[in-house]
CSV table of C-alpha atoms and ligand atoms in Angstrom, one decimal:
chain,number,residue,atom,x,y,z
A,1,THR,CA,0.0,0.0,0.0
A,2,VAL,CA,1.0,3.6,-0.7
A,3,LEU,CA,0.8,5.9,2.3
A,4,PRO,CA,-0.7,9.3,2.1
A,5,ARG,CA,2.0,11.9,1.6
A,6,TRP,CA,0.3,15.0,0.3
A,7,ARG,CA,-2.3,17.2,1.8
A,8,VAL,CA,-4.3,18.8,-1.0
A,9,PHE,CA,-6.2,22.0,-0.4
A,10,PHE,CA,-7.5,25.2,-2.0
A,11,ALA,CA,-6.3,28.3,-0.2
A,12,LEU,CA,-6.0,32.1,-0.3
A,13,TRP,CA,-2.5,33.4,-0.3
A,14,PRO,CA,-1.9,37.0,0.7
A,15,ASP,CA,-0.2,39.3,-1.8
A,16,ASP,CA,3.1,40.8,-0.7
A,17,ASP,CA,1.6,43.9,0.8
A,18,THR,CA,-1.0,42.0,2.7
A,19,ARG,CA,1.5,39.5,4.0
A,20,ALA,CA,3.7,42.4,5.2
A,21,ARG,CA,0.8,43.9,7.1
A,22,ILE,CA,-0.2,40.5,8.5
A,23,THR,CA,3.4,40.0,9.7
A,24,VAL,CA,3.4,43.4,11.6
A,25,LEU,CA,0.1,42.4,13.2
A,26,ALA,CA,1.3,38.9,14.0
A,27,ASP,CA,4.4,40.3,15.8
A,28,ARG,CA,2.2,42.5,17.9
A,29,LEU,CA,-0.1,39.5,18.8
A,30,TYR,CA,2.9,37.3,19.7
A,31,GLN,CA,4.0,40.0,22.2
A,32,CYS,CA,0.6,40.7,23.7
A,33,LEU,CA,-0.8,37.2,23.8
A,34,ASP,CA,2.3,35.1,24.0
A,35,GLY,CA,1.4,31.4,24.7
A,36,GLY,CA,4.6,30.0,23.2
A,37,GLY,CA,4.6,27.5,20.3
A,38,ARG,CA,6.0,27.6,16.8
A,39,ARG,CA,5.4,30.8,14.8
A,40,LEU,CA,4.7,30.2,11.2
A,41,ARG,CA,7.0,31.9,8.7
A,42,PRO,CA,5.2,34.7,6.8
A,43,GLN,CA,5.8,32.8,3.5
A,44,ARG,CA,3.5,30.1,4.9
A,45,TYR,CA,0.6,32.4,5.8
A,46,HIS,CA,-2.6,31.3,4.1
A,47,LEU,CA,-6.3,30.8,4.6
A,48,THR,CA,-7.6,27.3,3.6
A,49,LEU,CA,-10.8,27.4,1.5
A,50,GLN,CA,-11.5,23.8,0.9
A,51,PHE,CA,-9.5,20.8,2.1
A,52,LEU,CA,-9.3,17.8,-0.3
A,53,GLY,CA,-7.7,15.5,2.1
A,54,GLU,CA,-4.5,13.4,2.3
A,55,HIS,CA,-3.4,11.4,-0.7
A,56,PRO,CA,-0.6,9.3,-1.9
A,57,GLU,CA,1.5,11.3,-4.3
A,58,PRO,CA,1.4,12.0,-7.2
A,59,CYS,CA,-2.5,11.8,-7.2
A,60,GLN,CA,-2.4,13.4,-10.7
A,61,PRO,CA,-6.1,12.6,-11.6
A,62,LEU,CA,-7.2,14.3,-8.4
A,63,LEU,CA,-5.0,17.4,-9.1
A,64,ASP,CA,-6.2,17.6,-12.7
A,65,ALA,CA,-9.8,17.4,-11.8
A,66,ALA,CA,-9.4,20.0,-9.1
A,67,CYS,CA,-7.7,22.3,-11.6
A,68,ARG,CA,-10.5,21.8,-14.1
A,69,ALA,CA,-13.1,22.7,-11.4
A,70,ALA,CA,-11.2,25.9,-10.5
A,71,THR,CA,-10.8,26.9,-14.1
A,72,ARG,CA,-14.5,26.8,-14.7
A,73,MET,CA,-15.5,29.0,-11.9
A,74,ARG,CA,-16.5,32.7,-12.1
A,75,VAL,CA,-16.5,34.5,-8.8
A,76,PRO,CA,-15.8,38.2,-8.3
A,77,PRO,CA,-12.9,39.5,-6.2
A,78,PHE,CA,-13.9,40.5,-2.6
A,79,GLU,CA,-12.7,42.0,0.6
A,80,LEU,CA,-11.8,39.9,3.6
A,81,VAL,CA,-11.6,41.6,7.0
A,82,LEU,CA,-9.5,40.0,9.6
A,83,ASP,CA,-10.6,41.5,12.8
A,84,ARG,CA,-10.0,38.9,15.5
A,85,ALA,CA,-7.5,36.5,16.9
A,86,GLY,CA,-7.9,33.4,19.0
A,87,SER,CA,-7.6,29.6,19.2
A,88,PHE,CA,-10.0,26.8,18.6
A,89,ARG,CA,-11.6,25.2,21.6
A,90,ASN,CA,-10.9,21.7,20.3
A,91,ARG,CA,-7.5,22.6,18.8
A,92,ALA,CA,-6.1,25.0,21.4
A,93,ALA,CA,-2.5,24.6,20.2
A,94,VAL,CA,-3.3,26.5,17.0
A,95,CYS,CA,-3.5,30.3,17.3
A,96,TRP,CA,-4.9,32.3,14.4
A,97,LEU,CA,-6.2,35.4,12.8
A,98,GLY,CA,-9.8,35.3,11.7
A,99,CYS,CA,-13.1,37.0,10.9
A,100,SER,CA,-15.9,37.8,13.4
A,101,ALA,CA,-18.4,37.7,10.5
A,102,MET,CA,-18.3,35.3,7.6
A,103,PRO,CA,-17.4,37.4,4.6
A,104,THR,CA,-20.0,37.0,1.9
A,105,GLY,CA,-17.4,36.9,-0.9
A,106,LEU,CA,-15.6,34.1,0.9
A,107,GLN,CA,-18.8,32.2,1.4
A,108,ALA,CA,-19.6,32.5,-2.3
A,109,LEU,CA,-16.1,31.4,-3.4
A,110,ARG,CA,-16.2,28.3,-1.1
A,111,GLU,CA,-19.7,27.3,-2.3
A,112,ALA,CA,-18.8,27.8,-6.0
A,113,LEU,CA,-15.7,25.7,-5.5
A,114,ARG,CA,-17.6,23.0,-3.7
A,115,LEU,CA,-20.1,22.8,-6.6
A,116,ALA,CA,-17.4,22.8,-9.3
A,117,LEU,CA,-15.5,20.1,-7.4
A,118,ALA,CA,-18.7,18.0,-7.1
A,119,ARG,CA,-19.2,18.2,-10.9
A,120,GLU,CA,-15.8,16.6,-11.1
A,121,SER,CA,-16.9,14.0,-8.6
A,122,LEU,CA,-14.5,15.4,-6.0
A,123,ARG,CA,-15.7,15.8,-2.4
A,124,VAL,CA,-14.4,18.2,0.1
A,125,HIS,CA,-13.6,17.2,3.6
A,126,LYS,CA,-16.3,18.2,6.2
A,127,ASP,CA,-14.7,16.8,9.3
A,128,ARG,CA,-14.1,20.4,10.5
A,129,ARG,CA,-16.7,23.1,10.6
A,130,PHE,CA,-15.5,25.9,8.4
A,131,VAL,CA,-14.1,28.8,10.4
A,132,PRO,CA,-12.1,31.1,8.2
A,133,HIS,CA,-8.7,31.5,9.8
A,134,LEU,CA,-5.0,32.1,9.0
A,135,THR,CA,-2.8,30.0,11.3
A,136,LEU,CA,0.0,32.0,13.0
A,137,VAL,CA,1.2,29.6,15.7
A,138,ARG,CA,1.2,25.8,16.1
A,139,ASP,CA,1.9,23.7,19.2
A,140,ALA,CA,1.1,26.6,21.5
A,141,SER,CA,1.4,25.8,25.2
A,142,GLN,CA,-1.5,28.2,25.9
A,143,PRO,CA,-4.4,29.1,23.6
A,144,TRP,CA,-4.9,32.7,22.6
A,145,PRO,CA,-8.0,34.2,24.2
A,146,GLU,CA,-10.6,35.5,21.8
A,147,THR,CA,-9.4,39.0,20.9
A,148,ALA,CA,-11.1,41.7,18.9
A,149,LEU,CA,-8.5,43.7,16.9
A,150,GLU,CA,-8.6,47.4,17.3
A,151,GLU,CA,-7.4,47.9,13.8
A,152,PRO,CA,-8.9,45.2,11.5
A,153,LEU,CA,-6.8,44.2,8.5
A,154,CYS,CA,-8.5,44.4,5.1
A,155,TRP,CA,-7.3,42.0,2.5
A,156,GLN,CA,-8.4,42.5,-1.1
A,157,VAL,CA,-8.7,38.9,-2.4
A,158,ARG,CA,-8.1,38.7,-6.1
A,159,GLY,CA,-7.2,35.1,-6.6
A,160,PHE,CA,-6.8,31.6,-5.0
A,161,SER,CA,-4.5,28.6,-5.3
A,162,LEU,CA,-4.5,24.9,-5.3
A,163,MET,CA,-1.8,23.7,-3.0
A,164,ARG,CA,-0.2,20.5,-1.8
A,165,SER,CA,1.7,20.0,1.4
A,166,ASP,CA,4.4,17.3,1.5
A,167,MET,CA,3.8,15.6,4.9
A,168,GLU,CA,7.2,13.9,4.7
A,169,ARG,CA,9.2,17.0,3.9
A,170,GLN,CA,8.3,19.3,6.8
A,171,PHE,CA,5.0,20.0,5.1
A,172,ALA,CA,6.7,21.9,2.4
A,173,TYR,CA,4.1,23.7,0.2
A,174,GLY,CA,3.9,23.4,-3.5
A,175,GLU,CA,1.5,25.5,-5.7
A,176,VAL,CA,-0.3,23.2,-8.1
A,177,GLY,CA,-2.3,26.0,-9.8
A,178,LYS,CA,-3.4,29.6,-9.3
A,179,TRP,CA,-6.5,31.4,-10.6
A,180,THR,CA,-7.6,35.1,-10.7
A,181,LEU,CA,-11.1,36.0,-9.6
A,182,GLY,CA,-13.5,37.9,-11.8
B,201,2AM,P1,-4.9,24.6,10.0
B,201,2AM,O1,-3.9,25.7,9.7
B,201,2AM,O2,-6.0,25.1,10.9
B,201,2AM,O3,-4.2,23.4,10.6
B,201,2AM,C1,-2.6,22.6,5.3
B,201,2AM,O4,-2.5,21.6,6.3
B,201,2AM,C2,-3.9,23.4,5.5
B,201,2AM,O5,-5.0,22.6,5.5
B,201,2AM,C3,-3.9,24.2,6.8
B,201,2AM,O6,-4.4,25.5,6.6
B,201,2AM,C4,-4.8,23.4,7.7
B,201,2AM,O7,-5.5,24.1,8.6
B,201,2AM,C5,-5.7,22.8,6.7
B,201,2AM,N1,-6.3,21.5,7.1
B,201,2AM,C6,-5.6,20.4,7.6
B,201,2AM,N2,-6.4,19.4,7.8
B,201,2AM,C7,-7.7,19.8,7.6
B,201,2AM,C8,-9.0,19.3,7.7
B,201,2AM,N3,-9.2,18.0,8.1
B,201,2AM,N4,-10.0,20.0,7.4
B,201,2AM,C9,-9.9,21.3,7.0
B,201,2AM,N5,-8.7,21.9,6.8
B,201,2AM,C10,-7.6,21.2,7.2
């Protein structure tokens, strides 16, 4: 048997300016909230849209079908407001930046993606309730308390990516495809 090696997922990757602003905000949160753990490097900041699960590489048919689905979609660009920080109750070691209200544009993109994937007979994972978040810390010794940010961060989302994460190489990320909204 071939063991799963790749995590496959659609995600939003911040543009350089947004990533720089997230980094400044993250540094402030690390100082205020502490809690220890491993801080993610800014190049790894992302928000997962749909998780397609763990698969043995190279899983080319899956990647091809996911690319076809993404190529067919038409969803307008939107704004994402990151206005809170916290941890999940059931995954307290993960500290993140998130949204207090579900952005309608994000909801629309997720739903369009789900439908397009279904037409390719691909199912998205539903083992986790969708809570939009951008992970900043893993393996924290203390969760971050629910925190409302005084200065919310606005992210103009203009595209999305299909990614794979190599579970045997420190979860190195590879971009399988990238699409522009609109
Ligand atoms: P996380 O940051 O909250 O851990 C690559 O692992 C990406 O896929 C991460 O953004 C991770 O979210 C997400 N992810 C991993 N397993 C998942 C699952 N079962 N359901 C949804 N997202 C998942």
